[in-house]
Amino acid sequence: MVRGPWSVVFALRQAQRTDEAEYEAAQAHRTLSSAPSLATLSQALLLQIATGKLQLPEDIRLVPDSPESRMCAALLDQFRFDRLTGYPGDLSPDISSWQMPPELAPAAALQLLETPLRYRNTQAAAARRLYRLRRSSGKRRPAIDSWLQQMRATLGESDQILLVVGTLAVLDEAWDEAIYWLDAAKRSTATPTPAILNNLAIAIVRARRMERCREALTLVDTAMTLLPDNADLFASRAEIYLALKDQSAALKDLQQAVKLQPENAEALRLLRVLDAAEQR
């Protein structure tokens, strides 16, 4: 991903320092405008995505078949998607309640996600938009699912898209959806990915799929061979042990998670759960 002033603006927005973010964006935009090129256009597009403030021309001409032009084309389509759908940006406090405009045909929005989904550096952002679009589409969801299945057949590596969609479903506590997408993500890659394995295990446990809890344990154990000192994985395995009613093993993992990361929120939450269970 191209890095530069946009990352400062994004960090300020994430910290809810809106005035500072807009000031930095304005300063960066003046600098970029004085030296137009594909590289500075990429920076300007990233600023647009980070702030939602800049206005970019529609008749930008890109050099065919270069990495910079593909990056800009993907970012331009993402910008146009946001403008067409009213998508408020990933940092908006109202993002979970965003709805696709009822008068908008899904095909028009999906067309603008095709290039960003194909470009590895913009896949994650495009996948977040695809997830929100799908969640808000109601009766139009089957058309979106059909389109996504066709896209996956031509994308090659689709694991990042499926991971993002599945992880957002975990965050929304849509457990069945999370399992569906993360199972697909696991199948799509021959190399084990800790994030896919962990998030799938968590979705299985929280969906109370007891017949798959032993499988969830294996998933986390596999992730631990890749990240042996990761506190989140110890907390995840502890949650699985709690579901399996093995409180001794759960306590051991939680103690290790807190040792590795004393402020690990999930480990501290599960310790409280374990304490409450023992006091009954």
Backbone as CSV, one residue per row, in Angstrom:
resi,resn,N_x,N_y,N_z,CA_x,CA_y,CA_z,C_x,C_y,C_z
1,MET,0.845,-1.192,0.000,0.000,0.000,0.000,0.877,1.237,0.000
2,VAL,0.513,2.228,-0.819,1.232,3.494,-0.801,1.046,4.150,0.555
3,ARG,2.134,4.630,1.145,2.065,5.235,2.468,2.443,6.698,2.371
4,GLY,1.981,7.483,3.289,2.303,8.902,3.285,1.340,9.663,4.159
5,PRO,0.968,10.911,3.755,0.144,11.747,4.627,-1.217,11.149,4.950
6,TRP,-1.732,10.312,4.056,-3.045,9.718,4.336,-3.034,8.914,5.622
7,SER,-1.894,8.218,5.906,-1.843,7.379,7.103,-1.905,8.222,8.372
8,VAL,-1.310,9.433,8.325,-1.408,10.355,9.458,-2.855,10.787,9.650
9,VAL,-3.503,11.132,8.542,-4.904,11.563,8.599,-5.790,10.438,9.124
10,PHE,-5.553,9.231,8.633,-6.350,8.081,9.065,-6.189,7.849,10.564
11,ALA,-4.935,7.930,11.048,-4.684,7.721,12.478,-5.369,8.787,13.325
12,LEU,-5.343,10.023,12.855,-6.015,11.106,13.592,-7.525,10.905,13.598
13,ARG,-8.071,10.484,12.463,-9.507,10.211,12.411,-9.858,9.080,13.363
14,GLN,-9.019,8.041,13.385,-9.281,6.893,14.249,-9.260,7.304,15.721
15,ALA,-8.412,8.282,16.041,-8.339,8.800,17.409,-9.391,9.873,17.678
16,GLN,-10.288,10.102,16.682,-11.376,11.081,16.784,-10.844,12.507,16.958
17,ARG,-9.656,12.765,16.413,-9.089,14.118,16.406,-9.387,14.729,15.042
18,THR,-10.679,15.010,14.813,-11.170,15.366,13.490,-10.560,16.669,12.979
19,ASP,-10.490,17.696,13.814,-9.953,18.980,13.362,-8.507,18.847,12.894
20,GLU,-7.713,18.094,13.671,-6.312,17.902,13.281,-6.226,17.103,11.985
21,ALA,-7.098,16.119,11.826,-7.094,15.317,10.606,-7.384,16.174,9.390
22,GLU,-8.381,17.053,9.507,-8.736,17.903,8.369,-7.632,18.909,8.060
23,TYR,-6.972,19.405,9.091,-5.858,20.329,8.870,-4.728,19.621,8.129
24,GLU,-4.341,18.434,8.586,-3.268,17.688,7.931,-3.640,17.339,6.496
25,ALA,-4.911,16.998,6.268,-5.362,16.677,4.915,-5.252,17.875,3.997
26,ALA,-5.665,19.045,4.496,-5.588,20.260,3.678,-4.140,20.588,3.328
27,GLN,-3.230,20.455,4.312,-1.819,20.727,4.056,-1.263,19.750,3.014
28,ALA,-1.589,18.480,3.171,-1.093,17.470,2.241,-1.655,17.691,0.843
29,HIS,-2.922,18.055,0.773,-3.553,18.253,-0.535,-2.886,19.391,-1.298
30,ARG,-2.523,20.465,-0.600,-1.839,21.570,-1.264,-0.493,21.107,-1.822
31,THR,0.212,20.297,-1.058,1.503,19.788,-1.518,1.341,18.867,-2.718
32,LEU,0.359,17.971,-2.651,0.144,17.025,-3.738,-0.296,17.720,-5.015
33,SER,-1.100,18.744,-4.882,-1.622,19.444,-6.056,-0.522,20.134,-6.842
34,SER,0.585,20.473,-6.169,1.672,21.183,-6.835,2.579,20.256,-7.628
35,ALA,2.417,18.947,-7.476,3.292,17.986,-8.168,2.479,16.801,-8.650
36,PRO,1.604,17.022,-9.660,0.726,15.933,-10.103,1.495,14.784,-10.755
37,SER,1.176,13.576,-10.347,1.754,12.359,-10.916,0.892,11.209,-10.440
38,LEU,1.166,10.008,-10.951,0.405,8.845,-10.475,0.638,8.608,-8.993
39,ALA,1.882,8.812,-8.541,2.176,8.586,-7.126,1.415,9.571,-6.252
40,THR,1.411,10.860,-6.639,0.696,11.840,-5.823,-0.811,11.671,-5.966
41,LEU,-1.261,11.182,-7.132,-2.692,10.901,-7.273,-3.113,9.803,-6.300
42,SER,-2.274,8.769,-6.151,-2.577,7.719,-5.183,-2.703,8.300,-3.787
43,GLN,-1.794,9.185,-3.434,-1.851,9.829,-2.117,-3.143,10.628,-1.974
44,ALA,-3.505,11.373,-3.023,-4.725,12.181,-2.960,-5.966,11.303,-2.807
45,LEU,-5.980,10.182,-3.519,-7.113,9.264,-3.404,-7.211,8.677,-2.003
46,LEU,-6.061,8.324,-1.439,-6.069,7.792,-0.082,-6.526,8.852,0.920
47,LEU,-6.170,10.109,0.689,-6.665,11.187,1.534,-8.184,11.318,1.412
48,GLN,-8.677,11.182,0.183,-10.132,11.240,-0.024,-10.836,10.164,0.796
49,ILE,-10.283,8.963,0.765,-10.888,7.862,1.504,-10.792,8.109,3.005
50,ALA,-9.680,8.697,3.457,-9.485,8.933,4.891,-10.349,10.073,5.423
51,THR,-10.653,11.058,4.583,-11.349,12.248,5.079,-12.738,12.446,4.502
52,GLY,-12.961,11.972,3.289,-14.234,12.239,2.635,-14.401,13.695,2.247
53,LYS,-13.307,14.454,2.194,-13.391,15.895,1.970,-12.958,16.330,0.578
54,LEU,-12.023,15.617,-0.030,-11.437,16.091,-1.273,-12.358,15.810,-2.456
55,GLN,-12.233,16.629,-3.491,-12.979,16.433,-4.722,-11.989,16.128,-5.831
56,LEU,-12.146,15.004,-6.515,-11.215,14.593,-7.542,-11.894,14.597,-8.905
57,PRO,-11.163,14.946,-9.954,-11.774,14.981,-11.294,-12.133,13.593,-11.784
58,GLU,-13.173,13.525,-12.601,-13.618,12.233,-13.135,-12.812,11.818,-14.365
59,ASP,-12.133,12.775,-15.017,-11.480,12.480,-16.292,-9.981,12.236,-16.127
60,ILE,-9.590,11.644,-15.003,-8.184,11.334,-14.782,-7.743,10.268,-15.790
61,ARG,-6.622,10.520,-16.457,-6.103,9.579,-17.449,-4.942,8.808,-16.823
62,LEU,-5.031,7.487,-16.890,-4.041,6.631,-16.256,-3.188,5.932,-17.305
63,VAL,-1.905,5.761,-16.992,-1.013,5.012,-17.870,-1.423,3.541,-17.830
64,PRO,-1.705,2.933,-18.995,-2.189,1.547,-18.966,-1.165,0.572,-18.392
65,ASP,-1.685,-0.412,-17.670,-0.920,-1.578,-17.252,0.386,-1.248,-16.537
66,SER,0.274,-0.461,-15.506,1.407,-0.251,-14.614,0.891,-0.428,-13.193
67,PRO,1.750,-0.800,-12.241,1.284,-0.965,-10.861,0.622,0.291,-10.311
68,GLU,1.183,1.447,-10.637,0.617,2.700,-10.130,-0.769,2.958,-10.700
69,SER,-0.937,2.678,-11.999,-2.246,2.931,-12.610,-3.294,1.971,-12.070
70,ARG,-2.895,0.698,-11.816,-3.860,-0.247,-11.257,-4.266,0.162,-9.851
71,MET,-3.302,0.650,-9.076,-3.600,1.143,-7.731,-4.587,2.301,-7.803
72,CYS,-4.310,3.254,-8.703,-5.187,4.418,-8.819,-6.576,4.019,-9.307
73,ALA,-6.647,3.093,-10.266,-7.946,2.655,-10.773,-8.771,2.014,-9.669
74,ALA,-8.121,1.188,-8.846,-8.820,0.538,-7.737,-9.315,1.572,-6.734
75,LEU,-8.468,2.531,-6.403,-8.840,3.557,-5.435,-9.932,4.473,-5.975
76,LEU,-9.866,4.788,-7.275,-10.908,5.613,-7.885,-12.265,4.921,-7.803
77,ASP,-12.293,3.618,-8.105,-13.566,2.899,-8.031,-14.072,2.824,-6.595
78,GLN,-13.169,2.677,-5.641,-13.598,2.666,-4.243,-14.192,4.017,-3.857
79,PHE,-13.550,5.096,-4.290,-14.065,6.444,-4.049,-15.454,6.611,-4.672
80,ARG,-15.621,6.117,-5.907,-16.909,6.243,-6.598,-17.981,5.388,-5.919
81,PHE,-17.588,4.225,-5.406,-18.528,3.395,-4.649,-19.051,4.172,-3.447
82,ASP,-18.149,4.794,-2.697,-18.556,5.545,-1.504,-19.508,6.675,-1.864
83,ARG,-19.215,7.357,-2.968,-20.071,8.474,-3.371,-21.432,7.989,-3.865
84,LEU,-21.439,6.877,-4.623,-22.692,6.347,-5.162,-23.615,5.847,-4.060
85,THR,-23.042,5.149,-3.078,-23.851,4.471,-2.070,-24.047,5.279,-0.789
86,GLY,-23.283,6.378,-0.660,-23.328,7.118,0.603,-22.592,6.421,1.717
87,TYR,-21.681,5.501,1.358,-20.897,4.797,2.377,-20.092,5.816,3.173
88,PRO,-20.222,5.819,4.510,-19.632,6.900,5.307,-18.159,6.725,5.656
89,GLY,-17.556,5.598,5.253,-16.160,5.357,5.597,-16.044,4.389,6.750
90,ASP,-14.950,3.648,6.785,-14.788,2.586,7.775,-14.717,3.103,9.207
91,LEU,-14.356,4.375,9.381,-14.198,4.917,10.735,-15.453,5.609,11.255
92,SER,-16.505,5.637,10.457,-17.729,6.306,10.895,-18.337,5.590,12.099
93,PRO,-18.771,6.347,13.111,-19.415,5.695,14.265,-20.744,5.036,13.905
94,ASP,-21.308,5.418,12.754,-22.608,4.874,12.342,-22.468,3.776,11.294
95,ILE,-21.250,3.248,11.120,-21.032,2.324,10.016,-21.890,1.066,10.138
96,SER,-22.133,0.577,11.355,-22.887,-0.671,11.505,-24.355,-0.516,11.121
97,SER,-24.855,0.713,11.117,-26.255,0.937,10.749,-26.410,1.436,9.314
98,TRP,-25.315,1.546,8.577,-25.397,2.017,7.191,-26.224,1.049,6.347
99,GLN,-27.033,1.594,5.469,-27.881,0.792,4.593,-27.642,1.176,3.141
100,MET,-27.651,0.190,2.273,-27.601,0.477,0.848,-28.870,1.217,0.446
101,PRO,-28.778,2.320,-0.312,-29.985,3.042,-0.728,-30.977,2.108,-1.410
102,PRO,-32.251,2.134,-1.015,-33.217,1.162,-1.549,-33.420,1.269,-3.053
103,GLU,-33.178,2.465,-3.610,-33.392,2.637,-5.042,-32.188,2.196,-5.873
104,LEU,-31.083,1.846,-5.209,-29.850,1.511,-5.918,-29.838,0.038,-6.312
105,ALA,-29.550,-0.242,-7.579,-29.403,-1.621,-8.032,-28.070,-2.170,-7.538
106,PRO,-28.057,-3.345,-6.916,-26.793,-3.889,-6.412,-25.696,-3.975,-7.465
107,ALA,-26.093,-4.268,-8.717,-25.090,-4.439,-9.774,-24.248,-3.183,-9.965
108,ALA,-24.869,-2.011,-9.817,-24.130,-0.763,-10.010,-23.050,-0.595,-8.951
109,ALA,-23.365,-0.955,-7.704,-22.382,-0.853,-6.624,-21.324,-1.947,-6.743
110,LEU,-21.748,-3.163,-7.083,-20.814,-4.274,-7.181,-19.790,-4.058,-8.285
111,GLN,-20.212,-3.443,-9.364,-19.295,-3.176,-10.475,-18.115,-2.325,-10.012
112,LEU,-18.380,-1.398,-9.089,-17.325,-0.518,-8.600,-16.412,-1.207,-7.583
113,LEU,-16.805,-2.367,-7.087,-15.958,-3.116,-6.159,-15.081,-4.141,-6.877
114,GLU,-15.352,-4.404,-8.140,-14.647,-5.481,-8.834,-13.144,-5.228,-8.904
115,THR,-12.734,-4.047,-9.344,-11.298,-3.753,-9.445,-10.638,-3.708,-8.072
116,PRO,-11.202,-3.013,-7.071,-10.582,-3.042,-5.739,-10.454,-4.441,-5.151
117,LEU,-11.406,-5.329,-5.435,-11.308,-6.691,-4.918,-10.215,-7.496,-5.620
118,ARG,-9.869,-7.117,-6.828,-8.833,-7.837,-7.564,-7.433,-7.391,-7.177
119,TYR,-7.304,-6.189,-6.609,-5.991,-5.623,-6.313,-5.681,-5.874,-4.850
120,ARG,-4.600,-6.624,-4.595,-4.333,-7.111,-3.236,-4.297,-5.978,-2.208
121,ASN,-3.739,-4.826,-2.586,-3.585,-3.736,-1.617,-4.894,-3.038,-1.274
122,THR,-5.935,-3.243,-2.068,-7.224,-2.618,-1.758,-8.297,-3.655,-1.417
123,GLN,-7.912,-4.932,-1.389,-8.903,-5.984,-1.146,-9.602,-5.831,0.196
124,ALA,-8.848,-5.540,1.240,-9.445,-5.503,2.581,-10.503,-4.409,2.677
125,ALA,-10.180,-3.207,2.177,-11.147,-2.110,2.224,-12.367,-2.430,1.375
126,ALA,-12.141,-3.031,0.198,-13.267,-3.392,-0.666,-14.115,-4.484,-0.023
127,ALA,-13.472,-5.430,0.652,-14.213,-6.504,1.315,-15.078,-5.959,2.442
128,ARG,-14.585,-4.930,3.156,-15.417,-4.308,4.197,-16.660,-3.688,3.589
129,ARG,-16.513,-3.058,2.449,-17.671,-2.461,1.777,-18.617,-3.541,1.265
130,LEU,-18.057,-4.621,0.731,-18.884,-5.726,0.250,-19.702,-6.319,1.400
131,TYR,-19.069,-6.492,2.546,-19.769,-7.052,3.698,-20.938,-6.165,4.115
132,ARG,-20.682,-4.867,4.251,-21.746,-3.952,4.666,-22.857,-3.885,3.619
133,LEU,-22.471,-3.929,2.353,-23.456,-3.920,1.277,-24.337,-5.156,1.366
134,ARG,-23.710,-6.296,1.571,-24.452,-7.557,1.650,-25.373,-7.582,2.863
135,ARG,-24.875,-7.117,4.014,-25.669,-7.133,5.242,-26.909,-6.262,5.138
136,SER,-26.825,-5.195,4.340,-27.935,-4.241,4.272,-28.843,-4.469,3.070
137,SER,-28.604,-5.553,2.325,-29.286,-5.679,1.038,-30.633,-6.387,1.102
138,GLY,-30.962,-7.030,2.239,-32.270,-7.669,2.379,-32.526,-8.713,1.311
139,LYS,-33.637,-8.549,0.591,-34.033,-9.519,-0.431,-33.071,-9.553,-1.613
140,ARG,-32.227,-8.534,-1.718,-31.270,-8.496,-2.836,-29.979,-9.254,-2.532
141,ARG,-29.888,-9.861,-1.345,-28.658,-10.547,-0.947,-28.293,-11.713,-1.856
142,PRO,-29.246,-12.567,-2.305,-28.851,-13.682,-3.175,-28.120,-13.231,-4.439
143,ALA,-28.504,-12.096,-4.995,-27.820,-11.587,-6.194,-26.374,-11.223,-5.868
144,ILE,-26.157,-10.660,-4.676,-24.802,-10.302,-4.260,-23.981,-11.561,-4.009
145,ASP,-24.572,-12.573,-3.372,-23.859,-13.821,-3.109,-23.469,-14.513,-4.418
146,SER,-24.381,-14.486,-5.386,-24.088,-15.092,-6.682,-22.916,-14.375,-7.355
147,TRP,-22.936,-13.048,-7.297,-21.847,-12.261,-7.884,-20.528,-12.576,-7.187
148,LEU,-20.548,-12.685,-5.864,-19.326,-12.956,-5.106,-18.766,-14.327,-5.451
149,GLN,-19.640,-15.325,-5.623,-19.164,-16.654,-5.995,-18.477,-16.621,-7.358
150,GLN,-19.020,-15.852,-8.291,-18.395,-15.717,-9.604,-17.052,-15.005,-9.503
151,MET,-16.983,-13.973,-8.658,-15.738,-13.254,-8.462,-14.667,-14.164,-7.864
152,ARG,-15.041,-14.956,-6.891,-14.070,-15.838,-6.235,-13.456,-16.809,-7.228
153,ALA,-14.239,-17.228,-8.219,-13.729,-18.178,-9.207,-12.652,-17.560,-10.090
154,THR,-12.643,-16.243,-10.222,-11.677,-15.574,-11.099,-10.593,-14.834,-10.339
155,LEU,-10.714,-14.747,-9.017,-9.752,-13.972,-8.236,-8.467,-14.724,-7.950
156,GLY,-8.525,-16.057,-7.901,-7.351,-16.802,-7.463,-7.282,-16.785,-5.949
157,GLU,-6.447,-15.918,-5.383,-6.313,-15.816,-3.932,-7.436,-14.948,-3.378
158,SER,-8.415,-15.584,-2.760,-9.552,-14.847,-2.207,-9.582,-14.916,-0.687
159,ASP,-8.519,-15.469,-0.074,-8.556,-15.692,1.366,-8.680,-14.395,2.152
160,GLN,-8.037,-13.301,1.688,-8.118,-12.047,2.427,-9.541,-11.491,2.413
161,ILE,-10.213,-11.592,1.268,-11.597,-11.129,1.169,-12.474,-11.909,2.135
162,LEU,-12.348,-13.229,2.102,-13.180,-14.076,2.950,-12.857,-13.867,4.427
163,LEU,-11.579,-13.643,4.740,-11.198,-13.379,6.127,-11.833,-12.091,6.625
164,VAL,-11.782,-11.034,5.836,-12.363,-9.751,6.256,-13.866,-9.892,6.464
165,VAL,-14.555,-10.509,5.500,-16.011,-10.674,5.606,-16.356,-11.526,6.828
166,GLY,-15.628,-12.619,7.015,-15.898,-13.491,8.161,-15.603,-12.822,9.488
167,THR,-14.526,-12.046,9.545,-14.170,-11.368,10.793,-15.185,-10.290,11.143
168,LEU,-15.671,-9.557,10.150,-16.713,-8.560,10.412,-17.986,-9.231,10.926
169,ALA,-18.278,-10.416,10.402,-19.436,-11.164,10.913,-19.229,-11.560,12.368
170,VAL,-17.986,-11.926,12.746,-17.684,-12.215,14.153,-17.950,-10.974,15.001
171,LEU,-17.466,-9.820,14.543,-17.646,-8.581,15.302,-19.120,-8.211,15.432
172,ASP,-19.923,-8.575,14.419,-21.363,-8.325,14.465,-22.123,-9.434,15.190
173,GLU,-21.390,-10.431,15.697,-21.976,-11.590,16.381,-22.954,-12.354,15.490
174,ALA,-22.680,-12.340,14.189,-23.458,-13.126,13.229,-22.712,-14.442,13.032
175,TRP,-22.861,-15.339,13.998,-21.975,-16.499,14.094,-22.093,-17.441,12.917
176,ASP,-23.314,-17.721,12.462,-23.474,-18.653,11.348,-22.819,-18.101,10.084
177,GLU,-23.002,-16.808,9.836,-22.351,-16.177,8.689,-20.841,-16.240,8.830
178,ALA,-20.354,-15.964,10.037,-18.913,-15.981,10.267,-18.333,-17.364,9.965
179,ILE,-19.010,-18.401,10.426,-18.531,-19.757,10.181,-18.521,-20.055,8.685
180,TYR,-19.577,-19.634,7.990,-19.666,-19.881,6.547,-18.473,-19.280,5.813
181,TRP,-18.201,-17.984,6.073,-17.144,-17.286,5.337,-15.757,-17.727,5.779
182,LEU,-15.572,-17.979,7.067,-14.243,-18.378,7.534,-13.922,-19.826,7.156
183,ASP,-14.925,-20.681,7.104,-14.711,-22.021,6.553,-14.236,-21.908,5.097
184,ALA,-14.886,-21.028,4.344,-14.485,-20.822,2.945,-13.076,-20.260,2.854
185,ALA,-12.733,-19.337,3.765,-11.379,-18.774,3.777,-10.341,-19.848,4.056
186,LYS,-10.648,-20.725,4.994,-9.714,-21.811,5.334,-9.508,-22.735,4.139
187,ARG,-10.580,-23.026,3.421,-10.460,-23.901,2.249,-9.699,-23.242,1.106
188,SER,-9.715,-21.900,1.073,-9.152,-21.188,-0.085,-7.636,-21.064,-0.044
189,THR,-7.007,-21.379,1.063,-5.559,-21.244,1.166,-4.931,-22.552,1.638
190,ALA,-3.832,-22.919,0.970,-3.138,-24.149,1.349,-2.241,-23.931,2.556
191,THR,-1.915,-22.670,2.847,-1.037,-22.345,3.973,-1.878,-21.893,5.153
192,PRO,-1.752,-22.517,6.324,-2.547,-22.100,7.484,-2.306,-20.634,7.829
193,THR,-3.387,-19.916,8.077,-3.319,-18.495,8.429,-3.856,-18.336,9.843
194,PRO,-3.035,-17.868,10.790,-3.489,-17.794,12.180,-4.801,-17.042,12.364
195,ALA,-4.978,-15.916,11.670,-6.204,-15.127,11.850,-7.435,-15.913,11.415
196,ILE,-7.332,-16.628,10.288,-8.467,-17.438,9.819,-8.765,-18.543,10.816
197,LEU,-7.730,-19.256,11.245,-7.921,-20.379,12.166,-8.514,-19.916,13.490
198,ASN,-7.977,-18.832,14.041,-8.457,-18.333,15.330,-9.893,-17.837,15.244
199,ASN,-10.184,-17.022,14.234,-11.520,-16.439,14.141,-12.579,-17.499,13.860
200,LEU,-12.214,-18.506,13.065,-13.152,-19.602,12.823,-13.412,-20.367,14.116
201,ALA,-12.372,-20.622,14.889,-12.544,-21.328,16.161,-13.463,-20.560,17.101
202,ILE,-13.256,-19.238,17.183,-14.098,-18.405,18.050,-15.547,-18.437,17.589
203,ALA,-15.761,-18.349,16.274,-17.139,-18.375,15.753,-17.807,-19.705,16.075
204,ILE,-17.082,-20.798,15.943,-17.642,-22.122,16.244,-18.081,-22.195,17.707
205,VAL,-17.225,-21.737,18.613,-17.533,-21.823,20.044,-18.706,-20.922,20.398
206,ARG,-18.681,-19.697,19.898,-19.732,-18.751,20.274,-21.061,-19.063,19.601
207,ALA,-21.030,-19.812,18.510,-22.273,-20.300,17.895,-22.796,-21.533,18.618
208,ARG,-22.033,-21.995,19.624,-22.376,-23.184,20.399,-22.494,-24.433,19.505
209,ARG,-21.606,-24.518,18.539,-21.533,-25.725,17.708,-20.691,-26.762,18.450
210,MET,-21.276,-27.369,19.443,-20.529,-28.254,20.331,-19.911,-29.430,19.567
211,GLU,-20.553,-29.856,18.485,-20.007,-30.981,17.720,-18.708,-30.608,17.017
212,ARG,-18.406,-29.298,16.955,-17.171,-28.855,16.291,-16.154,-28.267,17.273
213,CYS,-16.418,-28.356,18.573,-15.512,-27.735,19.547,-14.124,-28.374,19.541
214,ARG,-14.058,-29.684,19.370,-12.749,-30.326,19.296,-11.991,-29.862,18.045
215,GLU,-12.732,-29.661,16.973,-12.123,-29.114,15.762,-11.601,-27.702,16.025
216,ALA,-12.382,-26.895,16.761,-11.954,-25.538,17.098,-10.652,-25.563,17.886
217,LEU,-10.534,-26.536,18.787,-9.309,-26.676,19.580,-8.118,-26.965,18.658
218,THR,-8.321,-27.829,17.690,-7.258,-28.151,16.738,-6.866,-26.927,15.908
219,LEU,-7.867,-26.120,15.534,-7.588,-24.912,14.757,-6.666,-23.964,15.524
220,VAL,-6.975,-23.746,16.794,-6.157,-22.838,17.593,-4.778,-23.438,17.857
221,ASP,-4.735,-24.739,18.111,-3.434,-25.392,18.307,-2.550,-25.213,17.070
222,THR,-3.144,-25.315,15.879,-2.382,-25.113,14.644,-1.887,-23.679,14.542
223,ALA,-2.756,-22.731,14.883,-2.350,-21.323,14.859,-1.204,-21.070,15.833
224,MET,-1.229,-21.770,16.961,-0.186,-21.584,17.969,1.177,-22.104,17.510
225,THR,1.190,-23.059,16.613,2.483,-23.512,16.088,3.133,-22.417,15.253
226,LEU,2.321,-21.498,14.731,2.833,-20.384,13.922,3.104,-19.154,14.778
227,LEU,2.293,-18.958,15.826,2.446,-17.809,16.731,2.430,-18.327,18.169
228,PRO,3.522,-18.917,18.626,3.496,-19.600,19.925,3.362,-18.685,21.133
229,ASP,3.669,-17.410,20.997,3.615,-16.487,22.136,2.547,-15.420,21.961
230,ASN,1.461,-15.780,21.312,0.385,-14.828,21.055,-0.679,-14.935,22.153
231,ALA,-0.864,-13.857,22.900,-1.807,-13.880,24.025,-3.242,-14.124,23.568
232,ASP,-3.615,-13.573,22.418,-4.987,-13.755,21.933,-5.290,-15.227,21.672
233,LEU,-4.311,-15.963,21.168,-4.535,-17.384,20.904,-4.703,-18.173,22.194
234,PHE,-3.947,-17.813,23.230,-4.139,-18.472,24.526,-5.534,-18.175,25.072
235,ALA,-6.005,-16.938,24.902,-7.351,-16.591,25.363,-8.409,-17.351,24.570
236,SER,-8.198,-17.490,23.264,-9.153,-18.234,22.435,-9.213,-19.695,22.857
237,ARG,-8.039,-20.287,23.083,-8.045,-21.694,23.484,-8.704,-21.867,24.851
238,ALA,-8.491,-20.895,25.745,-9.154,-20.954,27.047,-10.674,-20.924,26.893
239,GLU,-11.169,-20.118,25.972,-12.621,-20.059,25.757,-13.151,-21.406,25.265
240,ILE,-12.379,-22.069,24.426,-12.788,-23.397,23.954,-12.783,-24.395,25.111
241,TYR,-11.749,-24.338,25.943,-11.702,-25.240,27.111,-12.884,-24.999,28.045
242,LEU,-13.273,-23.736,28.202,-14.447,-23.447,29.040,-15.700,-24.083,28.450
243,ALA,-15.829,-23.995,27.114,-16.983,-24.618,26.460,-16.971,-26.131,26.650
244,LEU,-15.767,-26.696,26.709,-15.618,-28.145,26.927,-15.624,-28.519,28.401
245,LYS,-15.815,-27.503,29.260,-15.896,-27.676,30.719,-14.582,-28.204,31.326
246,ASP,-13.477,-27.810,30.704,-12.162,-28.133,31.248,-11.598,-26.851,31.867
247,GLN,-12.049,-26.536,33.094,-11.702,-25.267,33.716,-10.225,-25.187,34.087
248,SER,-9.623,-26.300,34.419,-8.211,-26.305,34.776,-7.342,-25.888,33.591
249,ALA,-7.614,-26.468,32.427,-6.858,-26.115,31.222,-7.124,-24.669,30.827
250,ALA,-8.376,-24.233,31.000,-8.723,-22.848,30.666,-7.951,-21.874,31.543
251,LEU,-7.899,-22.152,32.846,-7.179,-21.261,33.769,-5.703,-21.188,33.414
252,LYS,-5.116,-22.306,33.080,-3.692,-22.331,32.720,-3.428,-21.437,31.509
253,ASP,-4.303,-21.530,30.498,-4.116,-20.707,29.295,-4.361,-19.234,29.576
254,LEU,-5.332,-18.932,30.406,-5.614,-17.530,30.733,-4.456,-16.915,31.523
255,GLN,-3.887,-17.673,32.415,-2.734,-17.165,33.160,-1.562,-16.888,32.222
256,GLN,-1.384,-17.736,31.228,-0.312,-17.519,30.261,-0.607,-16.304,29.383
257,ALA,-1.871,-16.125,28.995,-2.255,-14.964,28.181,-1.964,-13.664,28.921
258,VAL,-2.323,-13.623,30.209,-2.094,-12.413,31.007,-0.604,-12.196,31.258
259,LYS,0.141,-13.283,31.377,1.593,-13.157,31.532,2.207,-12.523,30.284
260,LEU,1.736,-12.946,29.114,2.256,-12.404,27.861,1.771,-10.985,27.614
261,GLN,0.522,-10.710,28.007,-0.077,-9.392,27.755,-1.017,-9.069,28.923
262,PRO,-0.507,-8.388,29.939,-1.303,-8.170,31.167,-2.638,-7.472,30.939
263,GLU,-2.761,-6.663,29.897,-4.005,-5.930,29.663,-4.883,-6.585,28.605
264,ASN,-4.632,-7.839,28.287,-5.433,-8.510,27.261,-6.892,-8.573,27.704
265,ALA,-7.747,-7.841,27.000,-9.136,-7.665,27.434,-9.904,-8.984,27.442
266,GLU,-9.680,-9.816,26.429,-10.441,-11.069,26.339,-10.029,-12.025,27.451
267,ALA,-8.733,-12.089,27.740,-8.274,-12.959,28.822,-8.824,-12.501,30.163
268,LEU,-8.830,-11.201,30.406,-9.360,-10.677,31.667,-10.857,-10.937,31.779
269,ARG,-11.577,-10.815,30.655,-13.023,-11.104,30.669,-13.273,-12.569,31.019
270,LEU,-12.506,-13.460,30.399,-12.702,-14.887,30.636,-12.294,-15.286,32.054
271,LEU,-11.307,-14.609,32.620,-10.954,-14.864,34.018,-12.122,-14.523,34.941
272,ARG,-12.808,-13.430,34.632,-14.002,-13.078,35.417,-15.093,-14.124,35.270
273,VAL,-15.272,-14.620,34.042,-16.254,-15.684,33.802,-15.900,-16.933,34.599
274,LEU,-14.613,-17.278,34.589,-14.165,-18.464,35.315,-14.340,-18.297,36.821
275,ASP,-14.025,-17.116,37.330,-14.214,-16.839,38.770,-15.673,-16.974,39.158
276,ALA,-16.562,-16.409,38.332,-17.997,-16.479,38.629,-18.487,-17.923,38.627
277,ALA,-17.966,-18.724,37.691,-18.391,-20.128,37.605,-17.935,-20.903,38.839
278,GLU,-16.736,-20.590,39.335,-16.206,-21.311,40.483,-16.913,-20.932,41.787
279,GLN,-17.506,-19.743,41.822,-18.182,-19.271,43.033,-19.616,-19.797,43.140
280,ARG,-20.110,-20.405,42.067,-21.483,-20.918,42.119,-21.578,-22.174,42.971
